[in-house]
Structure formats: structure tokens, C-alpha cells
């Protein structure tokens, strides 16, 4: 009994704000992909809000995948994606016989040794850096949207203020292609620790998507009254693919 974690009862209520989060999950489940940005100071409750979204999504049959950024990741390309793809859950998905071999080869090129079953393939010819990056972006986006074609997916990446710029570029690429898929992309960051690359990335999203914000009261209703501060949530509605 004493080893049980303490949970806020507010998280399981039926407040209007929780219903708003549920609405976004419903839209993603119906094939209208969504992108959600959660920002706030350290300890404000972003992870609690994300956990509530994962709980609600799980109840509707979503597959939840998560990658995390760490303070040393600013100079490590694809660090949060490597964190996500290296998890045992994602490894099982990548090892599935249904996984297309061309995609497996591209992922093996990005992360050598990540996929055992692709290690024996003939290496692809090297490309120019931008061409190589583009192929990797396409392969990764096909992997995530392909999963969403089979089962709705909630894909979370935490602490983007520590992310490398290449990962941010890929997340922008993916966000522009999730509209027609059952994909819910949830991203968190600390607004008081943004680096120039993240600021530029957010400006690009603001230019392409219409945003709405959760008020402080809405965040408190979801996360509990102990989390106080200027946390906010941006909802990027579905939009036509720009492929």
C-alpha cells in the first residue's frame, strides 16, 4: 500500500479542459492528425499533462511511443529519435516481418547497428548530405505514419529545449505530413530555456499552423493546483500535406 504512487484526483475528472485534450485525441483517432506543443517552466506540469494524454489515448487503443532529449543532446544529431528507436518497444516494431526492407536499410544507415536484420544488406551508395538527410526524413516519417495506418499512434518527444536542430527539422517535416494519418504528435519544451534554433522552429510552426492556447486555469485543472505558472499548450490543427 505504501509503495503506491500518489496521483492527483484532478487528472481523472471530467473537467472541460480534459475534454479539450480528449477532443484532440478523438480527431487524431479519426484520421485527422494533430500536433500539440506544451511549454512552461521546469516543474510546471508538462509531463503530467503528457501522461494524462497518454492515458486517455491508451484507453482508445493508441500505441504510445516516446523519445526524450537530454542536456548533452544539442550537438548530437537525431538524439531524441535514437532514444525513441532504441527502446525495446520500438525495436520490436522495427523487427516485424511487415517492416519494409528499404525502410529498414535507411534506418540502419542512420543508426548503424540499430537493426540486426538489416546488417547484412548491401550498403547504399553515399549521397550528398542534404539528399541523405531527405531520404532519412522520408524513411522515418513513413515508419511513423505506417504504424498509424495500422493503429492510432501518440508520438511524444519531451524537452525540445535540449534537442539538436536536425531532430527539430525532422519533427517539422513529420508535422506537415501527419494530417491524413491517425497520428498525435505531442512535444514539450521549457519556454524560458529556448535556444535560437528552437525559437526559429517555433516561428515556422506559427507561420504554418493556427494556434490556440490552454489558459493557466486549464493547465491547473488537468495537472493539479500545485503546478502554477505560465504553462501553455498550442494545438496545431490538421492541414493538407505539403509533400
Coordinates of C-alpha atoms in Angstrom, one line a residue:
X1 CA 0.0 0.0 0.0
X2 CA 2.8 2.5 0.9
X3 CA 4.6 1.8 -2.3
X4 CA 1.7 3.0 -4.5
X5 CA 2.4 6.3 -6.3
X6 CA 0.4 9.3 -5.3
X7 CA -1.8 10.6 -8.1
X8 CA -3.8 13.8 -8.4
X9 CA -7.5 13.0 -8.4
X10 CA -8.0 16.0 -10.7
X11 CA -6.4 14.0 -13.6
X12 CA -9.3 11.6 -13.7
X13 CA -12.1 14.2 -13.5
X14 CA -14.3 15.3 -16.4
X15 CA -13.4 18.9 -16.5
X16 CA -13.9 20.9 -19.7
X17 CA -10.1 21.2 -20.1
X18 CA -9.6 17.4 -20.0
X19 CA -12.4 17.1 -22.5
X20 CA -10.5 19.5 -24.8
X21 CA -7.5 17.2 -24.7
X22 CA -9.8 14.3 -25.4
X23 CA -11.2 16.1 -28.4
X24 CA -7.7 16.3 -30.0
X25 CA -7.2 12.6 -29.3
X26 CA -10.6 11.8 -30.9
X27 CA -9.6 13.8 -34.0
X28 CA -6.3 12.0 -34.4
X29 CA -8.0 8.7 -33.9
X30 CA -10.4 9.5 -36.8
X31 CA -7.6 10.2 -39.1
X32 CA -7.1 13.9 -38.7
X33 CA -3.5 14.1 -37.4
X34 CA -2.7 16.5 -34.6
X35 CA 0.4 18.3 -33.3
X36 CA 0.4 19.6 -29.7
X37 CA 3.1 21.8 -28.2
X38 CA 3.3 22.0 -24.4
X39 CA 5.5 24.7 -23.0
X40 CA 6.2 26.0 -19.5
X41 CA 8.9 26.4 -16.8
X42 CA 10.6 23.4 -15.2
X43 CA 8.1 21.6 -12.9
X44 CA 5.0 23.3 -14.2
X45 CA 3.4 20.0 -15.1
X46 CA 4.1 19.4 -18.8
X47 CA 5.0 15.8 -18.1
X48 CA 1.8 15.3 -16.0
X49 CA -0.3 16.7 -18.9
X50 CA 1.5 14.5 -21.3
X51 CA 0.9 11.5 -19.1
X52 CA -2.8 12.3 -19.0
X53 CA -2.9 12.5 -22.8
X54 CA -1.2 9.1 -23.0
X55 CA -3.6 7.6 -20.5
X56 CA -6.6 8.9 -22.5
X57 CA -5.1 7.8 -25.8
X58 CA -4.3 4.4 -24.4
X59 CA -7.9 3.9 -23.5
X60 CA -8.8 4.5 -27.2
X61 CA -6.3 1.9 -28.5
X62 CA -3.4 4.2 -29.3
X63 CA 0.2 3.0 -29.5
X64 CA 2.3 5.4 -27.3
X65 CA 5.9 6.0 -28.3
X66 CA 8.2 8.5 -26.6
X67 CA 11.7 9.9 -27.0
X68 CA 13.4 12.2 -24.6
X69 CA 16.0 15.0 -25.0
X70 CA 18.9 15.4 -22.6
X71 CA 21.2 18.3 -21.8
X72 CA 24.0 16.8 -23.8
X73 CA 21.9 16.3 -26.9
X74 CA 22.3 19.8 -28.5
X75 CA 25.3 18.6 -30.5
X76 CA 24.1 15.0 -31.1
X77 CA 22.0 14.7 -34.4
X78 CA 18.8 12.7 -34.1
X79 CA 19.4 12.1 -30.3
X80 CA 15.7 12.1 -29.2
X81 CA 14.8 9.9 -32.2
X82 CA 17.6 7.5 -31.3
X83 CA 16.3 7.4 -27.8
X84 CA 12.9 6.5 -29.1
X85 CA 14.0 4.0 -31.7
X86 CA 16.3 2.2 -29.2
X87 CA 13.5 1.4 -26.8
X88 CA 12.6 -2.3 -26.6
X89 CA 9.0 -1.4 -27.7
X90 CA 10.2 0.3 -30.9
X91 CA 12.8 -2.4 -31.6
X92 CA 10.1 -5.0 -31.6
X93 CA 8.1 -2.9 -34.2
X94 CA 11.2 -2.4 -36.3
X95 CA 12.0 -6.1 -36.3
X96 CA 8.5 -7.0 -37.5
X97 CA 8.5 -9.1 -40.8
X98 CA 6.0 -6.5 -42.1
X99 CA 8.6 -3.7 -41.9
X100 CA 9.7 -2.8 -45.5
X101 CA 13.3 -3.6 -46.2
X102 CA 14.1 -0.3 -47.9
X103 CA 12.9 1.5 -44.8
X104 CA 15.0 -0.8 -42.6
X105 CA 18.1 -0.1 -44.7
X106 CA 17.6 3.7 -44.3
X107 CA 17.2 3.4 -40.6
X108 CA 20.3 1.2 -40.4
X109 CA 22.1 3.9 -42.3
X110 CA 21.0 6.5 -39.8
X111 CA 21.7 4.3 -36.8
X112 CA 24.3 1.7 -37.5
X113 CA 23.7 -1.5 -35.5
X114 CA 20.1 -0.5 -34.6
X115 CA 18.6 -3.2 -36.8
X116 CA 20.2 -6.6 -36.7
X117 CA 18.1 -8.0 -39.5
X118 CA 19.4 -5.2 -41.9
X119 CA 23.1 -5.6 -41.0
X120 CA 23.7 -8.0 -43.9
X121 CA 22.2 -5.7 -46.6
X122 CA 24.4 -4.2 -49.3
X123 CA 25.3 -0.6 -48.2
X124 CA 23.5 2.0 -50.3
X125 CA 25.7 4.4 -52.3
X126 CA 26.6 7.6 -50.3
X127 CA 24.6 10.7 -51.2
X128 CA 25.1 14.4 -50.8
X129 CA 24.4 15.4 -47.1
X130 CA 21.1 17.1 -47.9
X131 CA 20.0 14.2 -50.1
X132 CA 20.9 11.8 -47.5
X133 CA 19.0 13.7 -44.8
X134 CA 16.0 13.9 -47.0
X135 CA 15.9 10.2 -47.6
X136 CA 16.2 9.6 -43.8
X137 CA 13.4 12.0 -43.1
X138 CA 11.2 10.2 -45.6
X139 CA 12.1 6.8 -44.2
X140 CA 11.4 7.9 -40.6
X141 CA 8.1 9.6 -41.5
X142 CA 7.0 6.5 -43.4
X143 CA 7.7 4.4 -40.4
X144 CA 5.6 6.5 -38.0
X145 CA 2.7 7.1 -40.5
X146 CA 2.8 3.5 -41.5
X147 CA 2.3 2.5 -37.8
X148 CA -0.5 5.0 -37.7
X149 CA -2.2 3.3 -40.7
X150 CA -2.4 0.1 -38.6
X151 CA -3.1 1.6 -35.2
X152 CA -3.5 5.2 -33.9
X153 CA -0.2 6.5 -32.6
X154 CA 0.7 9.0 -29.9
X155 CA 4.3 10.1 -30.5
X156 CA 5.8 12.2 -27.8
X157 CA 9.1 14.0 -27.6
X158 CA 10.0 15.7 -24.3
X159 CA 12.3 18.6 -23.5
X160 CA 12.8 20.1 -27.0
X161 CA 14.9 22.9 -25.5
X162 CA 17.7 20.3 -25.4
X163 CA 17.1 19.0 -28.9
X164 CA 19.5 19.2 -31.8
X165 CA 18.4 21.2 -34.8
X166 CA 18.3 18.2 -37.1
X167 CA 15.8 16.5 -34.9
X168 CA 13.7 19.7 -34.9
X169 CA 13.9 19.8 -38.6
X170 CA 12.6 16.2 -38.8
X171 CA 9.7 16.9 -36.4
X172 CA 8.7 19.9 -38.6
X173 CA 8.9 17.5 -41.6
X174 CA 6.7 15.0 -39.8
X175 CA 4.2 17.5 -38.5
X176 CA 3.5 18.6 -42.1
X177 CA 2.6 15.1 -43.1
X178 CA 0.5 13.8 -40.3
X179 CA -2.8 15.4 -41.3
X180 CA -4.1 12.4 -43.1
X181 CA -2.9 9.8 -40.6
X182 CA -4.0 8.7 -37.1
X183 CA -1.0 10.3 -35.6
X184 CA -1.0 12.6 -32.5
X185 CA 2.4 14.3 -32.1
X186 CA 3.0 15.8 -28.6
X187 CA 6.1 17.9 -28.0
X188 CA 7.2 19.6 -24.8
X189 CA 9.8 22.3 -24.0
X190 CA 10.7 24.9 -21.5
X191 CA 9.9 28.4 -22.9
X192 CA 12.5 30.0 -20.6
X193 CA 15.4 27.8 -21.9
X194 CA 14.9 28.1 -25.7
X195 CA 17.9 28.2 -27.9
X196 CA 17.9 30.2 -31.2
X197 CA 17.2 27.0 -33.3
X198 CA 14.1 26.2 -31.3
X199 CA 12.9 29.8 -31.5
X200 CA 13.2 29.7 -35.3
X201 CA 11.5 26.3 -35.4
X202 CA 8.5 27.5 -33.4
X203 CA 8.2 30.6 -35.6
X204 CA 8.0 28.3 -38.6
X205 CA 5.2 26.3 -37.0
X206 CA 3.4 29.5 -36.0
X207 CA 3.6 30.6 -39.6
X208 CA 2.1 27.4 -41.0
X209 CA -0.5 26.5 -38.3
X210 CA -3.2 28.3 -36.4
X211 CA -2.6 28.0 -32.6
X212 CA -4.9 28.0 -29.6
X213 CA -3.7 28.2 -26.0
X214 CA -4.8 26.5 -22.8
X215 CA -5.0 29.1 -20.1
X216 CA -3.3 28.7 -16.7
X217 CA -6.6 27.6 -15.2
X218 CA -7.0 24.9 -17.8
X219 CA -3.5 23.6 -17.2
X220 CA -4.1 23.6 -13.5
X221 CA -7.4 21.7 -14.0
X222 CA -5.5 19.0 -15.8
X223 CA -2.3 18.9 -13.9
X224 CA -3.5 19.8 -10.4
X225 CA -3.4 23.0 -8.4
X226 CA 0.2 22.5 -7.3
X227 CA 1.5 23.3 -10.8
X228 CA 1.4 27.1 -11.2
X229 CA 3.0 29.2 -13.9
X230 CA 2.7 30.3 -17.5
X231 CA 2.4 26.8 -19.0
X232 CA 0.7 26.8 -22.3
X233 CA -0.5 24.4 -24.9
X234 CA -0.6 25.0 -28.7
X235 CA -2.8 22.9 -30.9
X236 CA -1.7 22.7 -34.5
X237 CA -4.8 21.6 -36.4
X238 CA -4.6 19.2 -39.3
X239 CA -3.6 20.6 -42.6
X240 CA -3.0 19.4 -46.1
X241 CA 0.2 17.5 -46.7
X242 CA 3.0 19.6 -48.3
X243 CA 4.9 16.6 -49.6

